[in-house]
Amino acid sequence: MVVLEFLWPTGCVPAEAVVVAMHLFRRRPLPVEIPPDILSGIKAGILVCTSPRSGSNHLAGLMAAAGLGNPLEWFGGRRLLELPNYPRDPRAQVLRALRDGRSPSGIYAVKLFASQFSQVARTIDLPATLPELRYVRLTRRDLLGQAISWARARQTGRFRSTETANNAPRYDGAAIAQSLDKLVLENLVWDLWFAKNGVPFLSLTYEDLLQDPQTSLKKIAGLVDAKLARDVGFGFASGLAIQRDTVNVEWRQRFLAQYSDTSRFPVDRTRGSLWSRFGGGG
């Protein structure tokens, strides 16, 4: 409490003082030391910074086919669900990412959501840990379509076209609205992080990736001074197919009919709205 008494000598210690003290003495996450045998085989790394249902699974498959790493969710996410013995310690997950996320070319890749980055950052300094790192920012222009896709995937349990749905899809406007809010936050946090740190990145969109995967992959290869291991052409070399169908179209129409109101702005929404979370005001 010495610092608190110094800052507020009157003896009154407001709540703000606790926040200041926590900030001053917050332990800074440290990088993970990478064993020399792993480092020696690494040429470059790619961090795909994205959000759920952005086409990241499709991009991951294309990158793997092109020899540009294997960008899976090495930090939490599906690895924990699919592999019962997958390590929960981010330090151990780093080593898995550098080993299993690496192509024979020496390029490793990681797919990361902002929410996953937030969890990892509590323990380790990820950007300082991953060697020779380059950044790819993957977004989806059709944000409502992305939210509909995420709400549907969470409801059915089918996140890839190769998976079987556990439940039949049924319209849930509230779930779509919640997904939309979360996706906006995911994107905002990434935007803030890149802006505050002055980190350069390659910007890609899901729509451009679908239209011309070859060009997108060439741009990624240029980041790490590599050549594509194969020509993916315009087919689905990722092994995945588009899941979007008439159900998504119907849900969009129903959602807009239920929620569309151009006379109102998000600032007028509930106490837990996006704007109020960030202290929005006049």
PDB file of C-alpha atoms in Angstrom:
ATOM      1  CA  MET A   1       0.000   0.000   0.000  1.00  0.00           C
ATOM      2  CA  VAL A   2       3.051   2.302   0.047  1.00  0.00           C
ATOM      3  CA  VAL A   3       2.472   3.330  -3.559  1.00  0.00           C
ATOM      4  CA  LEU A   4      -1.197   3.963  -2.915  1.00  0.00           C
ATOM      5  CA  GLU A   5      -0.423   6.165   0.116  1.00  0.00           C
ATOM      6  CA  PHE A   6       2.135   8.070  -1.910  1.00  0.00           C
ATOM      7  CA  LEU A   7      -0.341   8.744  -4.680  1.00  0.00           C
ATOM      8  CA  TRP A   8      -3.128   9.631  -2.249  1.00  0.00           C
ATOM      9  CA  PRO A   9      -1.443  10.974   0.931  1.00  0.00           C
ATOM     10  CA  THR A  10      -4.749  11.941   2.517  1.00  0.00           C
ATOM     11  CA  GLY A  11      -5.278   8.339   3.509  1.00  0.00           C
ATOM     12  CA  CYS A  12      -8.267   7.969   1.232  1.00  0.00           C
ATOM     13  CA  VAL A  13      -7.586   5.183  -1.269  1.00  0.00           C
ATOM     14  CA  PRO A  14     -10.147   5.312  -4.088  1.00  0.00           C
ATOM     15  CA  ALA A  15     -10.886   2.355  -6.347  1.00  0.00           C
ATOM     16  CA  GLU A  16      -8.866   4.004  -9.119  1.00  0.00           C
ATOM     17  CA  ALA A  17      -5.752   3.617  -6.956  1.00  0.00           C
ATOM     18  CA  VAL A  18      -6.126  -0.143  -6.957  1.00  0.00           C
ATOM     19  CA  VAL A  19      -6.305  -0.140 -10.742  1.00  0.00           C
ATOM     20  CA  VAL A  20      -3.189   2.039 -10.980  1.00  0.00           C
ATOM     21  CA  ALA A  21      -1.268  -0.191  -8.578  1.00  0.00           C
ATOM     22  CA  MET A  22      -2.313  -3.325 -10.450  1.00  0.00           C
ATOM     23  CA  HIS A  23      -1.143  -1.750 -13.698  1.00  0.00           C
ATOM     24  CA  LEU A  24       2.196  -0.683 -12.207  1.00  0.00           C
ATOM     25  CA  PHE A  25       2.961  -4.074 -10.740  1.00  0.00           C
ATOM     26  CA  ARG A  26       1.300  -6.292 -13.344  1.00  0.00           C
ATOM     27  CA  ARG A  27       3.710  -9.009 -14.309  1.00  0.00           C
ATOM     28  CA  ARG A  28       4.638  -8.688 -17.946  1.00  0.00           C
ATOM     29  CA  PRO A  29       4.257 -11.970 -19.873  1.00  0.00           C
ATOM     30  CA  LEU A  30       7.586 -13.376 -20.998  1.00  0.00           C
ATOM     31  CA  PRO A  31       8.573 -15.120 -24.235  1.00  0.00           C
ATOM     32  CA  VAL A  32       8.957 -18.877 -24.338  1.00  0.00           C
ATOM     33  CA  GLU A  33      12.454 -20.187 -24.963  1.00  0.00           C
ATOM     34  CA  ILE A  34      12.470 -22.330 -28.114  1.00  0.00           C
ATOM     35  CA  PRO A  35      14.837 -25.330 -28.206  1.00  0.00           C
ATOM     36  CA  PRO A  36      17.661 -25.002 -30.784  1.00  0.00           C
ATOM     37  CA  ASP A  37      16.605 -28.176 -32.624  1.00  0.00           C
ATOM     38  CA  ILE A  38      13.222 -26.588 -33.409  1.00  0.00           C
ATOM     39  CA  LEU A  39      14.616 -23.175 -34.274  1.00  0.00           C
ATOM     40  CA  SER A  40      17.134 -24.612 -36.708  1.00  0.00           C
ATOM     41  CA  GLY A  41      14.383 -25.952 -38.963  1.00  0.00           C
ATOM     42  CA  ILE A  42      12.349 -22.727 -39.139  1.00  0.00           C
ATOM     43  CA  LYS A  43      12.533 -20.389 -42.104  1.00  0.00           C
ATOM     44  CA  ALA A  44       9.560 -18.128 -41.312  1.00  0.00           C
ATOM     45  CA  GLY A  45       6.233 -18.016 -39.527  1.00  0.00           C
ATOM     46  CA  ILE A  46       2.761 -16.773 -40.425  1.00  0.00           C
ATOM     47  CA  LEU A  47       0.140 -15.703 -37.892  1.00  0.00           C
ATOM     48  CA  VAL A  48      -3.359 -15.637 -39.407  1.00  0.00           C
ATOM     49  CA  CYS A  49      -5.247 -13.101 -37.288  1.00  0.00           C
ATOM     50  CA  THR A  50      -8.952 -13.616 -37.770  1.00  0.00           C
ATOM     51  CA  SER A  51     -12.367 -14.371 -36.256  1.00  0.00           C
ATOM     52  CA  PRO A  52     -14.790 -17.325 -36.372  1.00  0.00           C
ATOM     53  CA  ARG A  53     -16.471 -18.154 -39.696  1.00  0.00           C
ATOM     54  CA  SER A  54     -14.171 -15.881 -41.703  1.00  0.00           C
ATOM     55  CA  GLY A  55     -13.166 -18.636 -44.105  1.00  0.00           C
ATOM     56  CA  SER A  56     -10.102 -19.396 -42.011  1.00  0.00           C
ATOM     57  CA  ASN A  57     -10.554 -23.172 -42.308  1.00  0.00           C
ATOM     58  CA  HIS A  58     -10.595 -22.847 -46.081  1.00  0.00           C
ATOM     59  CA  LEU A  59      -7.503 -20.634 -46.018  1.00  0.00           C
ATOM     60  CA  ALA A  60      -5.744 -23.065 -43.671  1.00  0.00           C
ATOM     61  CA  GLY A  61      -6.349 -25.948 -46.069  1.00  0.00           C
ATOM     62  CA  LEU A  62      -5.127 -23.935 -49.038  1.00  0.00           C
ATOM     63  CA  MET A  63      -1.996 -22.825 -47.197  1.00  0.00           C
ATOM     64  CA  ALA A  64      -1.211 -26.382 -46.158  1.00  0.00           C
ATOM     65  CA  ALA A  65      -1.649 -27.583 -49.739  1.00  0.00           C
ATOM     66  CA  ALA A  66       0.613 -24.776 -50.986  1.00  0.00           C
ATOM     67  CA  GLY A  67       3.388 -25.503 -48.485  1.00  0.00           C
ATOM     68  CA  LEU A  68       2.767 -22.353 -46.441  1.00  0.00           C
ATOM     69  CA  GLY A  69       2.488 -23.969 -43.029  1.00  0.00           C
ATOM     70  CA  ASN A  70      -0.444 -25.613 -41.321  1.00  0.00           C
ATOM     71  CA  PRO A  71      -2.389 -22.782 -39.639  1.00  0.00           C
ATOM     72  CA  LEU A  72      -4.669 -24.539 -37.199  1.00  0.00           C
ATOM     73  CA  GLU A  73      -5.929 -23.255 -33.848  1.00  0.00           C
ATOM     74  CA  TRP A  74      -2.841 -24.347 -31.975  1.00  0.00           C
ATOM     75  CA  PHE A  75      -3.771 -22.180 -28.974  1.00  0.00           C
ATOM     76  CA  GLY A  76      -6.955 -23.653 -27.574  1.00  0.00           C
ATOM     77  CA  GLY A  77      -9.978 -23.924 -29.801  1.00  0.00           C
ATOM     78  CA  ARG A  78     -10.521 -27.106 -31.747  1.00  0.00           C
ATOM     79  CA  ARG A  79      -7.246 -28.741 -30.750  1.00  0.00           C
ATOM     80  CA  LEU A  80      -8.542 -29.071 -27.180  1.00  0.00           C
ATOM     81  CA  LEU A  81     -11.833 -30.489 -28.442  1.00  0.00           C
ATOM     82  CA  GLU A  82     -10.383 -32.890 -31.007  1.00  0.00           C
ATOM     83  CA  LEU A  83      -7.321 -34.110 -29.092  1.00  0.00           C
ATOM     84  CA  PRO A  84      -8.025 -35.184 -25.484  1.00  0.00           C
ATOM     85  CA  ASN A  85      -4.313 -35.208 -24.629  1.00  0.00           C
ATOM     86  CA  TYR A  86      -3.547 -31.849 -26.233  1.00  0.00           C
ATOM     87  CA  PRO A  87      -1.563 -29.673 -23.779  1.00  0.00           C
ATOM     88  CA  ARG A  88      -3.410 -26.846 -22.069  1.00  0.00           C
ATOM     89  CA  ASP A  89      -0.258 -24.948 -21.151  1.00  0.00           C
ATOM     90  CA  PRO A  90       0.365 -22.246 -23.798  1.00  0.00           C
ATOM     91  CA  ARG A  91       4.111 -22.896 -23.514  1.00  0.00           C
ATOM     92  CA  ALA A  92       3.611 -26.468 -24.638  1.00  0.00           C
ATOM     93  CA  GLN A  93       1.166 -25.320 -27.308  1.00  0.00           C
ATOM     94  CA  VAL A  94       3.887 -23.076 -28.763  1.00  0.00           C
ATOM     95  CA  LEU A  95       6.124 -26.098 -29.310  1.00  0.00           C
ATOM     96  CA  ARG A  96       3.270 -28.022 -30.942  1.00  0.00           C
ATOM     97  CA  ALA A  97       2.581 -25.098 -33.254  1.00  0.00           C
ATOM     98  CA  LEU A  98       6.232 -24.860 -34.305  1.00  0.00           C
ATOM     99  CA  ARG A  99       6.495 -28.608 -34.877  1.00  0.00           C
ATOM    100  CA  ASP A 100       3.095 -29.665 -36.235  1.00  0.00           C
ATOM    101  CA  GLY A 101       2.245 -26.328 -37.813  1.00  0.00           C
ATOM    102  CA  ARG A 102       5.337 -26.394 -40.006  1.00  0.00           C
ATOM    103  CA  SER A 103       5.595 -27.401 -43.654  1.00  0.00           C
ATOM    104  CA  PRO A 104       8.653 -29.227 -45.089  1.00  0.00           C
ATOM    105  CA  SER A 105       9.621 -25.815 -46.486  1.00  0.00           C
ATOM    106  CA  GLY A 106      10.382 -24.634 -42.935  1.00  0.00           C
ATOM    107  CA  ILE A 107       7.371 -22.309 -42.801  1.00  0.00           C
ATOM    108  CA  TYR A 108       5.057 -22.682 -39.829  1.00  0.00           C
ATOM    109  CA  ALA A 109       1.636 -21.076 -39.465  1.00  0.00           C
ATOM    110  CA  VAL A 110      -0.878 -20.416 -36.712  1.00  0.00           C
ATOM    111  CA  LYS A 111      -4.537 -19.416 -36.872  1.00  0.00           C
ATOM    112  CA  LEU A 112      -5.570 -17.187 -33.991  1.00  0.00           C
ATOM    113  CA  PHE A 113      -8.797 -15.531 -32.906  1.00  0.00           C
ATOM    114  CA  ALA A 114      -8.607 -12.357 -30.809  1.00  0.00           C
ATOM    115  CA  SER A 115     -10.304 -14.156 -27.920  1.00  0.00           C
ATOM    116  CA  GLN A 116      -7.614 -16.856 -28.021  1.00  0.00           C
ATOM    117  CA  PHE A 117      -4.849 -14.253 -28.174  1.00  0.00           C
ATOM    118  CA  SER A 118      -6.321 -12.622 -25.077  1.00  0.00           C
ATOM    119  CA  GLN A 119      -6.107 -15.901 -23.167  1.00  0.00           C
ATOM    120  CA  VAL A 120      -2.553 -16.684 -24.276  1.00  0.00           C
ATOM    121  CA  ALA A 121      -1.358 -13.141 -23.487  1.00  0.00           C
ATOM    122  CA  ARG A 122      -2.071 -13.721 -19.808  1.00  0.00           C
ATOM    123  CA  THR A 123       0.763 -16.224 -19.694  1.00  0.00           C
ATOM    124  CA  ILE A 124       3.257 -15.616 -22.493  1.00  0.00           C
ATOM    125  CA  ASP A 125       4.416 -12.938 -24.911  1.00  0.00           C
ATOM    126  CA  LEU A 126       3.327 -14.704 -28.080  1.00  0.00           C
ATOM    127  CA  PRO A 127       4.637 -12.265 -30.736  1.00  0.00           C
ATOM    128  CA  ALA A 128       8.070 -12.240 -29.057  1.00  0.00           C
ATOM    129  CA  THR A 129       8.002 -16.037 -28.815  1.00  0.00           C
ATOM    130  CA  LEU A 130       7.155 -16.994 -32.390  1.00  0.00           C
ATOM    131  CA  PRO A 131      10.301 -16.662 -34.550  1.00  0.00           C
ATOM    132  CA  GLU A 132      10.494 -14.840 -37.913  1.00  0.00           C
ATOM    133  CA  LEU A 133       6.829 -13.940 -37.673  1.00  0.00           C
ATOM    134  CA  ARG A 134       4.673 -12.328 -40.393  1.00  0.00           C
ATOM    135  CA  TYR A 135       1.030 -11.325 -40.025  1.00  0.00           C
ATOM    136  CA  VAL A 136      -2.021 -11.992 -42.187  1.00  0.00           C
ATOM    137  CA  ARG A 137      -5.296 -10.280 -41.315  1.00  0.00           C
ATOM    138  CA  LEU A 138      -8.253 -12.281 -42.655  1.00  0.00           C
ATOM    139  CA  THR A 139     -11.686 -10.648 -42.501  1.00  0.00           C
ATOM    140  CA  ARG A 140     -15.082 -11.136 -44.099  1.00  0.00           C
ATOM    141  CA  ARG A 141     -16.811  -8.182 -45.720  1.00  0.00           C
ATOM    142  CA  ASP A 142     -20.263  -9.691 -45.243  1.00  0.00           C
ATOM    143  CA  LEU A 143     -20.344  -9.388 -41.461  1.00  0.00           C
ATOM    144  CA  LEU A 144     -24.001 -10.367 -41.124  1.00  0.00           C
ATOM    145  CA  GLY A 145     -23.399 -13.434 -43.269  1.00  0.00           C
ATOM    146  CA  GLN A 146     -20.497 -14.322 -40.993  1.00  0.00           C
ATOM    147  CA  ALA A 147     -22.681 -13.950 -37.895  1.00  0.00           C
ATOM    148  CA  ILE A 148     -25.405 -16.116 -39.423  1.00  0.00           C
ATOM    149  CA  SER A 149     -22.834 -18.763 -40.302  1.00  0.00           C
ATOM    150  CA  TRP A 150     -21.405 -18.724 -36.762  1.00  0.00           C
ATOM    151  CA  ALA A 151     -24.800 -18.906 -35.082  1.00  0.00           C
ATOM    152  CA  ARG A 152     -25.739 -21.820 -37.302  1.00  0.00           C
ATOM    153  CA  ALA A 153     -22.453 -23.666 -36.738  1.00  0.00           C
ATOM    154  CA  ARG A 154     -22.706 -23.306 -32.960  1.00  0.00           C
ATOM    155  CA  GLN A 155     -26.272 -24.549 -33.061  1.00  0.00           C
ATOM    156  CA  THR A 156     -25.663 -27.579 -35.286  1.00  0.00           C
ATOM    157  CA  GLY A 157     -22.101 -28.372 -34.210  1.00  0.00           C
ATOM    158  CA  ARG A 158     -21.043 -28.462 -37.856  1.00  0.00           C
ATOM    159  CA  PHE A 159     -18.128 -26.082 -38.361  1.00  0.00           C
ATOM    160  CA  ARG A 160     -16.737 -27.753 -41.497  1.00  0.00           C
ATOM    161  CA  SER A 161     -18.436 -29.240 -44.548  1.00  0.00           C
ATOM    162  CA  THR A 162     -16.721 -32.545 -43.756  1.00  0.00           C
ATOM    163  CA  GLU A 163     -18.517 -32.779 -40.395  1.00  0.00           C
ATOM    164  CA  THR A 164     -21.985 -34.108 -39.614  1.00  0.00           C
ATOM    165  CA  ALA A 165     -24.533 -31.835 -37.949  1.00  0.00           C
ATOM    166  CA  ASN A 166     -25.647 -32.840 -34.461  1.00  0.00           C
ATOM    167  CA  ASN A 167     -28.826 -30.777 -34.607  1.00  0.00           C
ATOM    168  CA  ALA A 168     -31.093 -29.401 -37.302  1.00  0.00           C
ATOM    169  CA  PRO A 169     -30.745 -25.631 -37.830  1.00  0.00           C
ATOM    170  CA  ARG A 170     -33.552 -23.417 -36.532  1.00  0.00           C
ATOM    171  CA  TYR A 171     -33.766 -19.660 -36.734  1.00  0.00           C
ATOM    172  CA  ASP A 172     -32.681 -17.756 -33.610  1.00  0.00           C
ATOM    173  CA  GLY A 173     -32.484 -14.010 -34.121  1.00  0.00           C
ATOM    174  CA  ALA A 174     -31.019 -13.368 -30.676  1.00  0.00           C
ATOM    175  CA  ALA A 175     -28.192 -15.826 -31.329  1.00  0.00           C
ATOM    176  CA  ILE A 176     -27.380 -14.110 -34.626  1.00  0.00           C
ATOM    177  CA  ALA A 177     -27.402 -10.679 -32.948  1.00  0.00           C
ATOM    178  CA  GLN A 178     -25.105 -11.978 -30.218  1.00  0.00           C
ATOM    179  CA  SER A 179     -22.766 -13.486 -32.812  1.00  0.00           C
ATOM    180  CA  LEU A 180     -22.730 -10.177 -34.684  1.00  0.00           C
ATOM    181  CA  ASP A 181     -21.764  -8.271 -31.537  1.00  0.00           C
ATOM    182  CA  LYS A 182     -18.976 -10.728 -30.740  1.00  0.00           C
ATOM    183  CA  LEU A 183     -17.572 -10.611 -34.262  1.00  0.00           C
ATOM    184  CA  VAL A 184     -17.530  -6.818 -34.226  1.00  0.00           C
ATOM    185  CA  LEU A 185     -15.581  -6.957 -30.966  1.00  0.00           C
ATOM    186  CA  GLU A 186     -13.148  -9.544 -32.352  1.00  0.00           C
ATOM    187  CA  ASN A 187     -12.428  -7.317 -35.341  1.00  0.00           C
ATOM    188  CA  LEU A 188     -12.179  -4.189 -33.221  1.00  0.00           C
ATOM    189  CA  VAL A 189      -9.671  -5.744 -30.834  1.00  0.00           C
ATOM    190  CA  TRP A 190      -7.479  -6.867 -33.724  1.00  0.00           C
ATOM    191  CA  ASP A 191      -7.679  -3.401 -35.290  1.00  0.00           C
ATOM    192  CA  LEU A 192      -6.688  -1.773 -32.000  1.00  0.00           C
ATOM    193  CA  TRP A 193      -3.794  -4.151 -31.447  1.00  0.00           C
ATOM    194  CA  PHE A 194      -2.331  -3.608 -34.910  1.00  0.00           C
ATOM    195  CA  ALA A 195      -2.799   0.169 -34.714  1.00  0.00           C
ATOM    196  CA  LYS A 196      -1.308   0.554 -31.223  1.00  0.00           C
ATOM    197  CA  ASN A 197       1.729  -1.577 -32.037  1.00  0.00           C
ATOM    198  CA  GLY A 198       2.422  -0.352 -35.556  1.00  0.00           C
ATOM    199  CA  VAL A 199       2.627  -3.934 -36.772  1.00  0.00           C
ATOM    200  CA  PRO A 200       2.554  -4.385 -40.577  1.00  0.00           C
ATOM    201  CA  PHE A 201       0.236  -7.047 -41.971  1.00  0.00           C
ATOM    202  CA  LEU A 202      -1.193  -8.456 -45.172  1.00  0.00           C
ATOM    203  CA  SER A 203      -4.926  -7.833 -45.432  1.00  0.00           C
ATOM    204  CA  LEU A 204      -7.068 -10.526 -47.063  1.00  0.00           C
ATOM    205  CA  THR A 205     -10.815 -11.035 -47.272  1.00  0.00           C
ATOM    206  CA  TYR A 206     -12.855 -14.202 -47.442  1.00  0.00           C
ATOM    207  CA  GLU A 207     -14.580 -12.955 -50.566  1.00  0.00           C
ATOM    208  CA  ASP A 208     -11.301 -12.314 -52.419  1.00  0.00           C
ATOM    209  CA  LEU A 209      -9.978 -15.686 -51.295  1.00  0.00           C
ATOM    210  CA  LEU A 210     -12.984 -17.446 -52.812  1.00  0.00           C
ATOM    211  CA  GLN A 211     -12.782 -15.508 -56.061  1.00  0.00           C
ATOM    212  CA  ASP A 212      -9.040 -15.857 -56.616  1.00  0.00           C
ATOM    213  CA  PRO A 213      -7.258 -18.187 -54.167  1.00  0.00           C
ATOM    214  CA  GLN A 214      -4.092 -18.250 -56.265  1.00  0.00           C
ATOM    215  CA  THR A 215      -3.512 -14.509 -55.920  1.00  0.00           C
ATOM    216  CA  SER A 216      -4.167 -14.595 -52.169  1.00  0.00           C
ATOM    217  CA  LEU A 217      -1.707 -17.435 -51.683  1.00  0.00           C
ATOM    218  CA  LYS A 218       0.938 -15.702 -53.771  1.00  0.00           C
ATOM    219  CA  LYS A 219       0.610 -12.640 -51.547  1.00  0.00           C
ATOM    220  CA  ILE A 220       1.100 -14.808 -48.457  1.00  0.00           C
ATOM    221  CA  ALA A 221       4.091 -16.528 -50.051  1.00  0.00           C
ATOM    222  CA  GLY A 222       5.590 -13.123 -50.758  1.00  0.00           C
ATOM    223  CA  LEU A 223       5.509 -12.325 -47.046  1.00  0.00           C
ATOM    224  CA  VAL A 224       7.883 -15.183 -46.283  1.00  0.00           C
ATOM    225  CA  ASP A 225       9.880 -15.095 -49.532  1.00  0.00           C
ATOM    226  CA  ALA A 226       8.602 -18.487 -50.631  1.00  0.00           C
ATOM    227  CA  LYS A 227       7.184 -20.148 -53.712  1.00  0.00           C
ATOM    228  CA  LEU A 228       3.946 -22.103 -53.767  1.00  0.00           C
ATOM    229  CA  ALA A 229       4.462 -25.833 -53.518  1.00  0.00           C
ATOM    230  CA  ARG A 230       1.543 -26.383 -55.897  1.00  0.00           C
ATOM    231  CA  ASP A 231      -0.957 -24.524 -58.043  1.00  0.00           C
ATOM    232  CA  VAL A 232      -4.279 -24.620 -56.213  1.00  0.00           C
ATOM    233  CA  GLY A 233      -6.159 -23.123 -59.149  1.00  0.00           C
ATOM    234  CA  PHE A 234      -9.737 -22.137 -58.552  1.00  0.00           C
ATOM    235  CA  GLY A 235     -10.903 -25.438 -57.088  1.00  0.00           C
ATOM    236  CA  PHE A 236     -11.399 -26.245 -53.426  1.00  0.00           C
ATOM    237  CA  ALA A 237      -7.942 -27.671 -52.777  1.00  0.00           C
ATOM    238  CA  SER A 238      -8.635 -27.180 -49.069  1.00  0.00           C
ATOM    239  CA  GLY A 239     -10.968 -30.183 -49.154  1.00  0.00           C
ATOM    240  CA  LEU A 240     -13.864 -28.060 -47.919  1.00  0.00           C
ATOM    241  CA  ALA A 241     -17.049 -26.893 -49.619  1.00  0.00           C
ATOM    242  CA  ILE A 242     -19.205 -23.843 -49.010  1.00  0.00           C
ATOM    243  CA  GLN A 243     -21.895 -24.610 -46.419  1.00  0.00           C
ATOM    244  CA  ARG A 244     -23.936 -21.503 -47.122  1.00  0.00           C
ATOM    245  CA  ASP A 245     -27.340 -22.392 -48.613  1.00  0.00           C
ATOM    246  CA  THR A 246     -30.976 -21.286 -48.745  1.00  0.00           C
ATOM    247  CA  VAL A 247     -31.222 -21.580 -44.948  1.00  0.00           C
ATOM    248  CA  ASN A 248     -28.683 -18.767 -44.580  1.00  0.00           C
ATOM    249  CA  VAL A 249     -30.622 -16.652 -47.086  1.00  0.00           C
ATOM    250  CA  GLU A 250     -33.868 -17.194 -45.199  1.00  0.00           C
ATOM    251  CA  TRP A 251     -32.266 -16.386 -41.853  1.00  0.00           C
ATOM    252  CA  ARG A 252     -30.845 -13.145 -43.244  1.00  0.00           C
ATOM    253  CA  GLN A 253     -34.277 -12.052 -44.432  1.00  0.00           C
ATOM    254  CA  ARG A 254     -35.896 -12.938 -41.110  1.00  0.00           C
ATOM    255  CA  PHE A 255     -33.149 -11.234 -39.114  1.00  0.00           C
ATOM    256  CA  LEU A 256     -33.405  -7.999 -41.095  1.00  0.00           C
ATOM    257  CA  ALA A 257     -37.177  -8.050 -40.766  1.00  0.00           C
ATOM    258  CA  GLN A 258     -36.806  -8.508 -36.996  1.00  0.00           C
ATOM    259  CA  TYR A 259     -33.885  -6.198 -36.187  1.00  0.00           C
ATOM    260  CA  SER A 260     -33.498  -3.646 -38.968  1.00  0.00           C
ATOM    261  CA  ASP A 261     -34.224  -0.084 -37.767  1.00  0.00           C
ATOM    262  CA  THR A 262     -32.225   2.660 -39.453  1.00  0.00           C
ATOM    263  CA  SER A 263     -33.639   5.284 -37.094  1.00  0.00           C
ATOM    264  CA  ARG A 264     -31.703   3.854 -34.173  1.00  0.00           C
ATOM    265  CA  PHE A 265     -27.968   3.639 -33.514  1.00  0.00           C
ATOM    266  CA  PRO A 266     -26.118   1.050 -31.368  1.00  0.00           C
ATOM    267  CA  VAL A 267     -25.542   3.709 -28.694  1.00  0.00           C
ATOM    268  CA  ASP A 268     -29.247   3.452 -27.858  1.00  0.00           C
ATOM    269  CA  ARG A 269     -29.130  -0.222 -27.126  1.00  0.00           C
ATOM    270  CA  THR A 270     -28.987  -1.932 -23.731  1.00  0.00           C
ATOM    271  CA  ARG A 271     -26.444  -1.296 -20.993  1.00  0.00           C
ATOM    272  CA  GLY A 272     -24.313  -4.146 -22.324  1.00  0.00           C
ATOM    273  CA  SER A 273     -24.152  -2.734 -25.822  1.00  0.00           C
ATOM    274  CA  LEU A 274     -20.935  -2.444 -27.780  1.00  0.00           C
ATOM    275  CA  TRP A 275     -20.823   1.319 -27.391  1.00  0.00           C
ATOM    276  CA  SER A 276     -21.235   1.320 -23.619  1.00  0.00           C
ATOM    277  CA  ARG A 277     -18.500  -1.308 -23.227  1.00  0.00           C
ATOM    278  CA  PHE A 278     -16.023   1.155 -24.664  1.00  0.00           C
ATOM    279  CA  GLY A 279     -17.329   4.226 -22.878  1.00  0.00           C
ATOM    280  CA  GLY A 280     -19.033   5.713 -25.932  1.00  0.00           C
ATOM    281  CA  GLY A 281     -20.498   9.153 -25.563  1.00  0.00           C
ATOM    282  CA  GLY A 282     -20.879  12.565 -27.076  1.00  0.00           C
TER     283      GLY A 282
END
